[in-house]
CSV table of C-alpha atoms in Angstrom, one decimal:
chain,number,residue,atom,x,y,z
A,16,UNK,CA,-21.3,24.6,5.1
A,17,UNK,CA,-22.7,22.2,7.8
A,18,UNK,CA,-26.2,22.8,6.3
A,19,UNK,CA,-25.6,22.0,3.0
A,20,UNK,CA,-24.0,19.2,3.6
A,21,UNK,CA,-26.2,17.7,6.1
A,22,UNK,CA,-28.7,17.9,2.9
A,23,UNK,CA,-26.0,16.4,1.1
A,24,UNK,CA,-26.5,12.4,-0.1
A,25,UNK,CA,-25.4,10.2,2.8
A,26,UNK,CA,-22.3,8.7,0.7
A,27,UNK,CA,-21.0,12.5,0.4
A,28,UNK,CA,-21.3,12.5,4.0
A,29,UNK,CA,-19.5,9.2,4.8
A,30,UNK,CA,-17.2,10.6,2.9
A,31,UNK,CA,-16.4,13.9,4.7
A,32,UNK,CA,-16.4,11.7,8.0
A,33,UNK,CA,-13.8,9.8,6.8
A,34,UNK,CA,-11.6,12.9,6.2
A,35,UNK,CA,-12.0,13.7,9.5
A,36,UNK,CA,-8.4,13.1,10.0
A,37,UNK,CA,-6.9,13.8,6.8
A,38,UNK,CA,-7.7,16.9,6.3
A,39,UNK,CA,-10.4,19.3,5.3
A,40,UNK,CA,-13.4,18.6,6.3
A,41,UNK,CA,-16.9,20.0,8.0
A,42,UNK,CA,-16.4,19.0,12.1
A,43,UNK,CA,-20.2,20.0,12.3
A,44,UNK,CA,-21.5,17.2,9.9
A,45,UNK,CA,-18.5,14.7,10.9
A,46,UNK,CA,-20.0,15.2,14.7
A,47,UNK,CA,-23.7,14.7,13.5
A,48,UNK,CA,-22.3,11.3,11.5
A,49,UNK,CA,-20.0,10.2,14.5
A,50,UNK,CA,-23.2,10.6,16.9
A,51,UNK,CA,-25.5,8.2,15.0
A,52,UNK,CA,-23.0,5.9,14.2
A,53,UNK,CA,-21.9,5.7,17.9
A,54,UNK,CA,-26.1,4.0,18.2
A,55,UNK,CA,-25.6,1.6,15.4
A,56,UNK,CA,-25.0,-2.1,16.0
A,57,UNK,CA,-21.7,-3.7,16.2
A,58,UNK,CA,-21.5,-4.9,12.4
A,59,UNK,CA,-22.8,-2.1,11.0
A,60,UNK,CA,-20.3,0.0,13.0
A,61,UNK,CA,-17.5,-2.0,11.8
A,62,UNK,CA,-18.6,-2.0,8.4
A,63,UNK,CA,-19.0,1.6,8.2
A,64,UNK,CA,-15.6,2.3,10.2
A,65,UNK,CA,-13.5,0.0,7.8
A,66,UNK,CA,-14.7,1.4,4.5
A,67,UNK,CA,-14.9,5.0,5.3
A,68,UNK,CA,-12.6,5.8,8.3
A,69,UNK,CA,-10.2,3.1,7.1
A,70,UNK,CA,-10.2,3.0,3.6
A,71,UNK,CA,-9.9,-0.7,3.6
A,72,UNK,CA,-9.9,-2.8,0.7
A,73,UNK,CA,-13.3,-4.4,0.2
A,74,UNK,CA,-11.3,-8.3,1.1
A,75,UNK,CA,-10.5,-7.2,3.9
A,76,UNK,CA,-13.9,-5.9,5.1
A,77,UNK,CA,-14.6,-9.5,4.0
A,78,UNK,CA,-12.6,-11.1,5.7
A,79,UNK,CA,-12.6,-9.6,9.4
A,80,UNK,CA,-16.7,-9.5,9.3
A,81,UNK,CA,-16.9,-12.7,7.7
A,82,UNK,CA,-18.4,-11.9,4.1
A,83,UNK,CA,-18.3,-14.5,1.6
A,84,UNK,CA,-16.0,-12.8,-1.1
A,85,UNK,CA,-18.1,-14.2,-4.2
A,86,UNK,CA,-20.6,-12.8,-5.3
A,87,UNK,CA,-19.4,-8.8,-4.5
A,88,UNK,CA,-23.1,-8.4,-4.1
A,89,UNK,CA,-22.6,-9.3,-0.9
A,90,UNK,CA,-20.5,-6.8,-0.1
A,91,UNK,CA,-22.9,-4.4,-1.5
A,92,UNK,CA,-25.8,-5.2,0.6
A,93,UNK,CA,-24.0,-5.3,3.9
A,94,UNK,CA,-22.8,-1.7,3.2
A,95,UNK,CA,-26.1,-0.6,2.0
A,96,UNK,CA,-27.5,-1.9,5.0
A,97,UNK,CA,-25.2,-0.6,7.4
A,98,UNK,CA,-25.9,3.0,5.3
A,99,UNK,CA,-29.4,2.4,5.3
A,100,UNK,CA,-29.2,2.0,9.7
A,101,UNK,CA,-26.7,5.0,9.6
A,102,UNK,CA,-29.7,7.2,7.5
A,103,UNK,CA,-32.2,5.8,10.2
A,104,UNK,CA,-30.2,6.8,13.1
A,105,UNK,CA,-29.6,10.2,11.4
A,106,UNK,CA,-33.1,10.7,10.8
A,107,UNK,CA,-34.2,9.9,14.5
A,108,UNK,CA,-32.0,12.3,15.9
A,109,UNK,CA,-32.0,15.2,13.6
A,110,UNK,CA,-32.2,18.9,15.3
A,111,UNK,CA,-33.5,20.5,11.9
A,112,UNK,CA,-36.3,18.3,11.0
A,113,UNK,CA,-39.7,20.1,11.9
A,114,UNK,CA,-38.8,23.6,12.4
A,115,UNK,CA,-35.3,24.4,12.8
């Protein structure tokens, strides 16, 4: 399962990382996700952590990273870009790119 999902889209992913403690979920892609986010800066870390590990409500990630609220496209574009660093990371330092 580990392989598919690491061809999965990077939201599906998230998500599975996220379940890590609740349940069922694929410990192989949830290591790969934890690995690259552990090489991510600070914000993007916390970003990622509150929305997916957390479940927090978007005011909230607001408010402890110091997002204005209005316009929600704020929101948006810090979480795209802390997805965007996670995809990076995950494409620097995957085993099965190349030959594998």
């Amino acid at each position: 399962m580990s392989r598919d999902l690491a061809l999965a889209p990077l939201r599906q992913r998230l998500e599975n990382w996220g379940n890590a403690s609740r349940g069922a979920y694929d410990p192989v892609d949830a290591a790969r996700i934890t690995k690259a986010w552990q090489t991510l800066h600070i914000r993007h870390r916390d970003m990622l952590r509150m929305v997916y590990l957390w479940h927090a409500p978007r005011e909230v990630v607001c408010r402890r990273l110091r997002i204005p609220r209005r316009p929600a496209q704020c929101f948006e574009l810090e979480l795209a870009a802390a997805q965007a660093a996670l995809a990076r990371a995950l494409e620097g330092a995957s085993p099965d790119r190349g030959g594998g």
